[in-house]
Tab-separated table of C-alpha atoms in Angstrom:
chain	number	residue	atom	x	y	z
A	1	UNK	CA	7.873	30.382	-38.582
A	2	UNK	CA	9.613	26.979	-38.907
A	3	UNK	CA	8.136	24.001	-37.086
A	4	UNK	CA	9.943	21.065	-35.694
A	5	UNK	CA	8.722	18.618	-38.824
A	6	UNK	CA	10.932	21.185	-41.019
A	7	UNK	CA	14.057	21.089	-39.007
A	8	UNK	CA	13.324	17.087	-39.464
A	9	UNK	CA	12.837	17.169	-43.333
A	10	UNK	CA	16.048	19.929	-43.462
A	11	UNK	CA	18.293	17.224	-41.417
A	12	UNK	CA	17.123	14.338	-42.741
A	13	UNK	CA	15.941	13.279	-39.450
A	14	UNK	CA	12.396	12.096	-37.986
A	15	UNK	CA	10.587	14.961	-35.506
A	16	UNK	CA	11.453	12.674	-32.793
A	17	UNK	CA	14.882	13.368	-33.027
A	18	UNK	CA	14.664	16.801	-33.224
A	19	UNK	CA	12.544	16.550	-30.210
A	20	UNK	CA	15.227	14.699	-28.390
A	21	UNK	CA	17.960	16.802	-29.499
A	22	UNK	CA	16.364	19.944	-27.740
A	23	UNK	CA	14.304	18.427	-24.356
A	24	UNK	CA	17.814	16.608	-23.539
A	25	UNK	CA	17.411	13.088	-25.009
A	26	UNK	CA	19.848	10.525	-26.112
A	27	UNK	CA	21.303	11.511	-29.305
A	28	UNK	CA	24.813	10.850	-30.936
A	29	UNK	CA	27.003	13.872	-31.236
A	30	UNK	CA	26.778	14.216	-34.507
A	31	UNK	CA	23.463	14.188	-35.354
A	32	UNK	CA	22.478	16.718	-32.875
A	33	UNK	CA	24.971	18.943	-34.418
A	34	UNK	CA	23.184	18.190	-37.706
A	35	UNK	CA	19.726	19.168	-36.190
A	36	UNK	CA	21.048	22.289	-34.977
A	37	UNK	CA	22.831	23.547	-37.661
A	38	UNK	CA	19.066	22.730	-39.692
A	39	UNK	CA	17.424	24.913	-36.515
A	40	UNK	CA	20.023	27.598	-37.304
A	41	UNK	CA	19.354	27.745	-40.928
A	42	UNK	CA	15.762	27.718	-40.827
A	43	UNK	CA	15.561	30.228	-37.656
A	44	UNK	CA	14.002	27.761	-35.545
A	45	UNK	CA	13.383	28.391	-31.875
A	46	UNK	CA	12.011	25.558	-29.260
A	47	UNK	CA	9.143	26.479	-27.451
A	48	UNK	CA	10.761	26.970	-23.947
A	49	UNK	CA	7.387	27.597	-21.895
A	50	UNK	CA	6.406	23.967	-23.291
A	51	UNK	CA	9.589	22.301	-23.054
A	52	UNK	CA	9.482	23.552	-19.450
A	53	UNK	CA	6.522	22.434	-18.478
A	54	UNK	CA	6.881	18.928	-20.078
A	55	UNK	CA	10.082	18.815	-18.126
A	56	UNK	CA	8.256	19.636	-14.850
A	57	UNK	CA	5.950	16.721	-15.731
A	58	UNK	CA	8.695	14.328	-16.432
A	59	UNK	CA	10.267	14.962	-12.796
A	60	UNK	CA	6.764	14.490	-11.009
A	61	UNK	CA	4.667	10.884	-9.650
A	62	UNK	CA	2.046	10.323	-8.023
A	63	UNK	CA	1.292	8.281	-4.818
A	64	UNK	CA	-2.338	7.521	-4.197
A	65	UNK	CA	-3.397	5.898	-0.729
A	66	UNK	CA	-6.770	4.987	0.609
A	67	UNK	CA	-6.123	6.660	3.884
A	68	UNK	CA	-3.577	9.545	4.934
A	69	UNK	CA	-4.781	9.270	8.412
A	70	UNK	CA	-3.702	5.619	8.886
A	71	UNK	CA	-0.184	5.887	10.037
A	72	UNK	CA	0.883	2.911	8.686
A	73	UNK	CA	0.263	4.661	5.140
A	74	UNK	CA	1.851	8.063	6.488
A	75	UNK	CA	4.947	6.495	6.937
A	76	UNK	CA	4.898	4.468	3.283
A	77	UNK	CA	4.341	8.186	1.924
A	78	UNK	CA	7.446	9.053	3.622
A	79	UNK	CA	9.151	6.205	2.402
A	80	UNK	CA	7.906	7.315	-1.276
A	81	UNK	CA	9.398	11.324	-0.416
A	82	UNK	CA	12.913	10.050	1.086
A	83	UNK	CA	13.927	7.739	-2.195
A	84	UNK	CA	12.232	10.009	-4.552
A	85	UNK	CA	14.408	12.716	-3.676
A	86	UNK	CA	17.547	10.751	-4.341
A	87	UNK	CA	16.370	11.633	-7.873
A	88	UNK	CA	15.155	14.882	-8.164
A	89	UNK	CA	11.461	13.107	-8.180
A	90	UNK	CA	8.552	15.353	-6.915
A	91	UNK	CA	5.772	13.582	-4.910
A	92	UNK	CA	2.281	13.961	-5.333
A	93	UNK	CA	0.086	12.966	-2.670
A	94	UNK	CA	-3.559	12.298	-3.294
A	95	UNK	CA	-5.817	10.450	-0.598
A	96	UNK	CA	-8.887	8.011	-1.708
A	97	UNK	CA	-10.960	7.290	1.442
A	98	UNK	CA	-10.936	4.153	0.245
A	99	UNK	CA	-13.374	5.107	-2.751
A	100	UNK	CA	-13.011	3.433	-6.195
A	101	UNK	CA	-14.770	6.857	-7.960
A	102	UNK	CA	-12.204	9.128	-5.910
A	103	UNK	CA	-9.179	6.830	-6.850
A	104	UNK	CA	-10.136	6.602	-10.409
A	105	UNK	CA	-10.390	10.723	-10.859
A	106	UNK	CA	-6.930	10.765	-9.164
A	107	UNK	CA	-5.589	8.689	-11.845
A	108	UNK	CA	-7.507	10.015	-14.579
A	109	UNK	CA	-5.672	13.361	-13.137
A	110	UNK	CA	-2.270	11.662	-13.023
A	111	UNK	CA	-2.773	10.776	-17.090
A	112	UNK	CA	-3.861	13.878	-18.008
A	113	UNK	CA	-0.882	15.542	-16.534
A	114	UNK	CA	1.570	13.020	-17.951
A	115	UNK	CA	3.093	12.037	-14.948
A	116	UNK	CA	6.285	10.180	-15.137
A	117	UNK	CA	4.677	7.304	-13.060
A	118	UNK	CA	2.222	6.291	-10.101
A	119	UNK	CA	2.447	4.396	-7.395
A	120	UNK	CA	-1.001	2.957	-5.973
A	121	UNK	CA	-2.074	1.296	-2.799
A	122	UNK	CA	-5.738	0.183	-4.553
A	123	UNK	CA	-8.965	0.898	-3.295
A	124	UNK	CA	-10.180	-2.154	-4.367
A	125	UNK	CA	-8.808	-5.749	-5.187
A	126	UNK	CA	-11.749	-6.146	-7.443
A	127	UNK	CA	-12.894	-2.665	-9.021
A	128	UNK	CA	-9.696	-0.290	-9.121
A	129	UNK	CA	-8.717	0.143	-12.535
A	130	UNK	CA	-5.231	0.978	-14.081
A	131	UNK	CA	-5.751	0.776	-17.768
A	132	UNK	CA	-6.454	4.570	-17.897
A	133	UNK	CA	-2.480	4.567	-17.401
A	134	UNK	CA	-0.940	1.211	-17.946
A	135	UNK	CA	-2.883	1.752	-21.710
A	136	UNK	CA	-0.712	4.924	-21.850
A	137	UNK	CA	2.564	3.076	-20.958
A	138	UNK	CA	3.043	5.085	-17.700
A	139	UNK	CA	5.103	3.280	-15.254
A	140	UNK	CA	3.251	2.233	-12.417
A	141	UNK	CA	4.088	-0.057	-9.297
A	142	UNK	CA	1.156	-1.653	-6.693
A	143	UNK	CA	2.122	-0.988	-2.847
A	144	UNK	CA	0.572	-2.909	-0.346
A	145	UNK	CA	-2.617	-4.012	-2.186
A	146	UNK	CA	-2.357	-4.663	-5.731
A	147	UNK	CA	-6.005	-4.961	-7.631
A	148	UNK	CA	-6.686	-8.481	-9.481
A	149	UNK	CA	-5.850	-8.949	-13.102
A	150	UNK	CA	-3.357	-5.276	-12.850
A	151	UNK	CA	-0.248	-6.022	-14.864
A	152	UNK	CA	1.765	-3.830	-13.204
A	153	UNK	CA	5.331	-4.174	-10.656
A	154	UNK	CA	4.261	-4.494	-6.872
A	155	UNK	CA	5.308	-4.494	-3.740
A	156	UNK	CA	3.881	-6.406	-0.903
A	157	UNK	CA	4.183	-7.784	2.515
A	158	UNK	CA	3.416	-11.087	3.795
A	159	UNK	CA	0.541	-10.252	5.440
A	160	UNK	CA	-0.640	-14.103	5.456
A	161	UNK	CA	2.841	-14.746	7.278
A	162	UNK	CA	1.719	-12.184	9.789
A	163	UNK	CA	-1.558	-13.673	10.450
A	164	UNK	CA	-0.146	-16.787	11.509
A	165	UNK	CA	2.931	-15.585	13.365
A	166	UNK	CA	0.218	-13.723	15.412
A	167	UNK	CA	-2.553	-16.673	15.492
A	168	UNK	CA	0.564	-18.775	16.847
A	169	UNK	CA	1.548	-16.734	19.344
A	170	UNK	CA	-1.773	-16.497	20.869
A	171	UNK	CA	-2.133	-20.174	21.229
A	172	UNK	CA	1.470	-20.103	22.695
A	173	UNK	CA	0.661	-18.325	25.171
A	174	UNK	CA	-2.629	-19.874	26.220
A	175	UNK	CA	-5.714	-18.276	24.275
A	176	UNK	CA	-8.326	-20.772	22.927
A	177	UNK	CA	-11.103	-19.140	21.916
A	178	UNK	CA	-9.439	-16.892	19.469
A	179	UNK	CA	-11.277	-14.230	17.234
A	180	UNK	CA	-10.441	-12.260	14.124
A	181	UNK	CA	-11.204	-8.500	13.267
A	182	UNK	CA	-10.634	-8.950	9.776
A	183	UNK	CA	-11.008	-5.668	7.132
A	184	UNK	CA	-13.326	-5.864	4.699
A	185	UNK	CA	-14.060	-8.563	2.654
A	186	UNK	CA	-12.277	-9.100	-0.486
A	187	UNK	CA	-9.718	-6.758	0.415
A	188	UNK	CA	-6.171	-8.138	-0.808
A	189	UNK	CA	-4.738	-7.721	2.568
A	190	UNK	CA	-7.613	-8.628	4.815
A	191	UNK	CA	-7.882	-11.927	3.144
A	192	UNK	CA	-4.105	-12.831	3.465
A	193	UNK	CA	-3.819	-11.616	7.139
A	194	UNK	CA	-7.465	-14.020	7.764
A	195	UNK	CA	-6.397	-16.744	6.004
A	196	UNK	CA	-3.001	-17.243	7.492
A	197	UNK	CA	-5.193	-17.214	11.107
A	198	UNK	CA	-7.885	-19.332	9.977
A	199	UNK	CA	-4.922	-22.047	8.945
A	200	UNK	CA	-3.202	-21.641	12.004
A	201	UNK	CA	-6.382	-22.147	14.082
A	202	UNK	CA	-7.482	-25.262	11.370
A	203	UNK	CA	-4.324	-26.783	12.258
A	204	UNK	CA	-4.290	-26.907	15.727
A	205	UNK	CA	-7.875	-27.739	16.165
A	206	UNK	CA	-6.974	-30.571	14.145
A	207	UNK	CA	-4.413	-31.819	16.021
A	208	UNK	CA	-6.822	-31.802	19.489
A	209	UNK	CA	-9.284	-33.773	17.834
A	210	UNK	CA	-12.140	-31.081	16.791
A	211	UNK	CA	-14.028	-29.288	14.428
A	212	UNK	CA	-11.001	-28.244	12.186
A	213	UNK	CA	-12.565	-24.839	11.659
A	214	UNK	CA	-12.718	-22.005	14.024
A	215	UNK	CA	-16.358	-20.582	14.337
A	216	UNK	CA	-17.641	-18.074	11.808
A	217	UNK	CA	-19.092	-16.047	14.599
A	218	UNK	CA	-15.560	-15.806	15.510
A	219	UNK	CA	-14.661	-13.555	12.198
A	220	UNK	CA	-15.788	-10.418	12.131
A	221	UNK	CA	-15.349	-7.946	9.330
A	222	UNK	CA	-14.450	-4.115	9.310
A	223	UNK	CA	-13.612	-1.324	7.468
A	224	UNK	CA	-9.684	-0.869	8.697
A	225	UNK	CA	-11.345	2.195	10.438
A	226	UNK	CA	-11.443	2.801	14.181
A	227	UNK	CA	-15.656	2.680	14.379
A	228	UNK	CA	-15.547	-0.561	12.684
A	229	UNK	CA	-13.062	-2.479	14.796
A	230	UNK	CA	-15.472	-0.975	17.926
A	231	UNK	CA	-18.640	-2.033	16.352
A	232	UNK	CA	-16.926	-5.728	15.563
A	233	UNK	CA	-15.741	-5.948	19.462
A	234	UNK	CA	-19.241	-5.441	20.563
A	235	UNK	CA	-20.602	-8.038	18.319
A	236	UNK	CA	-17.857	-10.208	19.633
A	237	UNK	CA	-18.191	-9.784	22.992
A	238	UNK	CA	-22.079	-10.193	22.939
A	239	UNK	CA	-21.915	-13.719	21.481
A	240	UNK	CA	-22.914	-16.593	24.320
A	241	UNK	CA	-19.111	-17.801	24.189
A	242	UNK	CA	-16.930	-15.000	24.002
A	243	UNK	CA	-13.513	-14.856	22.676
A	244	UNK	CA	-10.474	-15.101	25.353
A	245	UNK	CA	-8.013	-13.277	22.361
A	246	UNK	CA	-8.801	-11.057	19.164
A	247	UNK	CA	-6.486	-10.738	16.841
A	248	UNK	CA	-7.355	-7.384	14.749
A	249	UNK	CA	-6.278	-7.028	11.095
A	250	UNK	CA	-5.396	-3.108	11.227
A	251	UNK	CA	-4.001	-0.604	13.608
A	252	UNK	CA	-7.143	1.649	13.534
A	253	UNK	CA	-9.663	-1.304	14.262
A	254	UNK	CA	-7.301	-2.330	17.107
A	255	UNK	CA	-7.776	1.427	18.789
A	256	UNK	CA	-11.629	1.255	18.454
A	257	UNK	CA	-11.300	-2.580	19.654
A	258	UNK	CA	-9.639	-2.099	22.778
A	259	UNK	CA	-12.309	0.726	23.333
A	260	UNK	CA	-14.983	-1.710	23.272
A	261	UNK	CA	-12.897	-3.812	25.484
A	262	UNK	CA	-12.820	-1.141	28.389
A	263	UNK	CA	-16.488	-0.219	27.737
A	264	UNK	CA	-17.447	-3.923	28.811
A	265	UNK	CA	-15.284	-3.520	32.278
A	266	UNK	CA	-12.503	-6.151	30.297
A	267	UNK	CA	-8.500	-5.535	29.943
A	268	UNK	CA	-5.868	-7.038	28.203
A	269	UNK	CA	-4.226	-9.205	28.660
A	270	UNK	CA	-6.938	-11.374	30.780
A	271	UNK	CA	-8.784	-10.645	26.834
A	272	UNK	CA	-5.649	-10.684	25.088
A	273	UNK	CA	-5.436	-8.464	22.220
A	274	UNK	CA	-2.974	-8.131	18.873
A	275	UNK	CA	-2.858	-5.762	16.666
A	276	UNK	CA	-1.729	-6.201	12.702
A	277	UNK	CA	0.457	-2.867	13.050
A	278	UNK	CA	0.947	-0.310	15.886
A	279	UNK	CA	-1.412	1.541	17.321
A	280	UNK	CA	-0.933	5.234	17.395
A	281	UNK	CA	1.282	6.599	19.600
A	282	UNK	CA	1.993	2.921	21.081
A	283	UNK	CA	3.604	4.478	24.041
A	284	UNK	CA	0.923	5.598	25.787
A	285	UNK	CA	-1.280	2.697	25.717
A	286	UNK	CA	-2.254	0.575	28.996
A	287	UNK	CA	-0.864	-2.556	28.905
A	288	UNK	CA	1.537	-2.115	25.779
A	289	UNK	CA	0.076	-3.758	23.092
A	290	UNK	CA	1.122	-6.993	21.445
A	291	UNK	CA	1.482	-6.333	17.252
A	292	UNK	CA	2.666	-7.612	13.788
A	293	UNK	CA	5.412	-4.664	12.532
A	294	UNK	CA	4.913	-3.787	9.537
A	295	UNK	CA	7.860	-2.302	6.950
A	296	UNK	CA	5.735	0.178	6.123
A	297	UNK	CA	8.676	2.702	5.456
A	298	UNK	CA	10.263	0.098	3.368
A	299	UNK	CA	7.436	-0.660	1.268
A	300	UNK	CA	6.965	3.344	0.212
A	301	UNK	CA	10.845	3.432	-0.369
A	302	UNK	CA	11.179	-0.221	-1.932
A	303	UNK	CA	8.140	0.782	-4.574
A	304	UNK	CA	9.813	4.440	-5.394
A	305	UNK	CA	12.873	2.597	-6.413
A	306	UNK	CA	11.303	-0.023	-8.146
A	307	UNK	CA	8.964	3.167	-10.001
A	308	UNK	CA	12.237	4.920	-10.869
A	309	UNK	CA	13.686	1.804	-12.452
A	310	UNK	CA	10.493	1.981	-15.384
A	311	UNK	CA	10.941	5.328	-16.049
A	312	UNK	CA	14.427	5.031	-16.619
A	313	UNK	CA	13.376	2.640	-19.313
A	314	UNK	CA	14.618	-0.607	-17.234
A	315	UNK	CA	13.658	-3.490	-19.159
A	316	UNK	CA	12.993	-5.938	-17.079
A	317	UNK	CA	9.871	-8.587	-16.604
A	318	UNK	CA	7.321	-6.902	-14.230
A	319	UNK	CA	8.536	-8.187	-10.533
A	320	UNK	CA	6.951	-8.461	-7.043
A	321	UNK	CA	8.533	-7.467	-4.276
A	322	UNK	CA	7.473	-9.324	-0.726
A	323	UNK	CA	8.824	-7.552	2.598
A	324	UNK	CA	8.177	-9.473	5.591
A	325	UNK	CA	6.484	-8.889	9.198
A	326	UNK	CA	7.720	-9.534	11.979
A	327	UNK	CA	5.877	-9.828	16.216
A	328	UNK	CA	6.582	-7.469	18.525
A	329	UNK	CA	5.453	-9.262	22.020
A	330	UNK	CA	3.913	-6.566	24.850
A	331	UNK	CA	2.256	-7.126	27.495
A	332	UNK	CA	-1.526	-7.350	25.854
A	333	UNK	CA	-1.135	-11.227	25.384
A	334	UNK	CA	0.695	-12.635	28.138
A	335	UNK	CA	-1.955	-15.153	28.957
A	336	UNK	CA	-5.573	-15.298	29.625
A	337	UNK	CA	-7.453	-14.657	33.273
A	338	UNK	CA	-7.767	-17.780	34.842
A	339	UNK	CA	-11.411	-19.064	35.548
């Protein structure tokens, strides 16, 4: 039975080529006409099953998340889906946890099966690997947290610009003793949202004449989960001094924040409260809640496109995208209780 190499040798071509010729790659004319006349003469016949299946792989990426059950990464997925489609791209969805071993069997998985490319919101700044694919020359873009020393396209928000839009706004409106529920530490986007409140708060303490540094018992970390933002209100709320604002770092925390809240007999807005994204089902919180929107739709969307561009062989230096934020003002910060 002839093989591919002797179609090559017959039409003077390399096995690429012939590989090309019959799984729909860019060939002149003429040379594919070679090729095939060499297939004819030698009674060569492609393996369809194969060529199938490597065609099935070639029309299929993967989207790993640390959490389906956030909605904020729900609606990136969708965002993924909708521009996907627009090129006959299949989605696969896998979900971390938020667990570096999980993530890294996922794209272990993702190799194996040749994907055409990945998109990855990390686990980890500092312990999610890509070099089982990057190593391979799969295409693969960062969304929303991109791990440290990854040389790979991204696309972000401006999550510090969202820390101090919200910071501000708080002080604006008369909140001075202003906390953070910040995710957990050494997180890309938990740093950027807490370090865009901590120089907000530096700044303005500096301008009244004190400490320029807002208390550390005043940052709290979590886990971007709704237990963690409760157990971080408690802690808050049990210092001598409590705070008269929180600003939360995640949608989830916010949910198990304002829990806390209520537990203690307290309401916004007389504890004002902002969340970095909407809360579930925003409608049917008491008071509305103030929060930093998030283009989390545009992200998912914005990092299909930028996926599709690499596997169509765009050659291009590796780019960063940066969405921004922007405050949506409810009733859950408009001004503290008096004393």
């Amino acid at each position: 039975m002839a093989t591919i190499y002797d179609v090559a040798r017959e039409a003077g071509v390399s096995p690429a080529t012939v590989s090309r010729v019959f799984n729909g790659g860019r060939v002149t004319a003429e040379r594919a006409a070679t090729v095939r006349a060499a297939a004819a003469l030698l009674g060569f016949a492609p393996n369809r099953v194969a060529r199938s299946l490597r065609m099935q792989r070639a029309s299929v990426i993967g989207l790993i998340i640390p959490d389906i059950g956030n909605p904020f990464f729900t609606a990136l997925a969708r965002g993924v889906e909708d521009a996907a489609q627009e090129t006959n791209l299949s989605v696969v969805l896998c979900n971390t946890d938020e667990n570096v071993d999980k993530e890294h069997r996922y794209l272990e998985v993702a190799a194996a099966e040749q994907m055409a490319g990945v998109i990855v919101a990390a686990a980890s700044r500092h312990r999610t690997d890509l070099s089982v694919l990057v190593g391979r020359g799969t295409p693969v873009v960062a969304v929303d947290r991109r791990p440290r020393g990854a040389s790979v396209d991204a696309v972000m928000m401006d999550n510090r610009h969202g820390g101090e839009e919200a910071t501000e706004h708080l002080l604006a409106r008369g909140y001075r003793r202003i906390a953070c529920i910040a995710g957990p530490d050494g997180a890309s986007t938990s740093d950027e949202r807490l370090a865009g409140y901590r120089a907000v708060l530096r700044d303005h303490l500096g301008d009244t004449g004190q400490q320029a540094e807002p208390p550390p018992e005043y940052v709290v970390h979590g886990d971007f989960r709704v237990d963690g933002g409760r157990a971080a209100m408690e802690r808050l709320l049990a210092l001598p001094e409590p705070p008269d604002a929180v600003f939360v770092a995640n949608n989830l925390m916010t949910v198990g924040a304002l829990a806390a809240l209520r537990e203690a007999g307290l309401e916004p807005p007389g504890t004002g409260l902002l969340s970095f994204g909407d809360v579930p089902w925003p409608e049917l919180v008491t008071p509305p809640l103030s929060s930093v929107q998030l283009p989390s739709y545009e992200l998912g969307f914005a990092a299909a496109q930028l996926l599709q561009e690499r596997i169509a062989g765009t050659a291009k230096p590796l780019q960063t995208v940066v969405l921004r934020t922007s405050l949506q003002v409810r009733e859950s910060t408009s001004g503290p209780t008096p004393n």
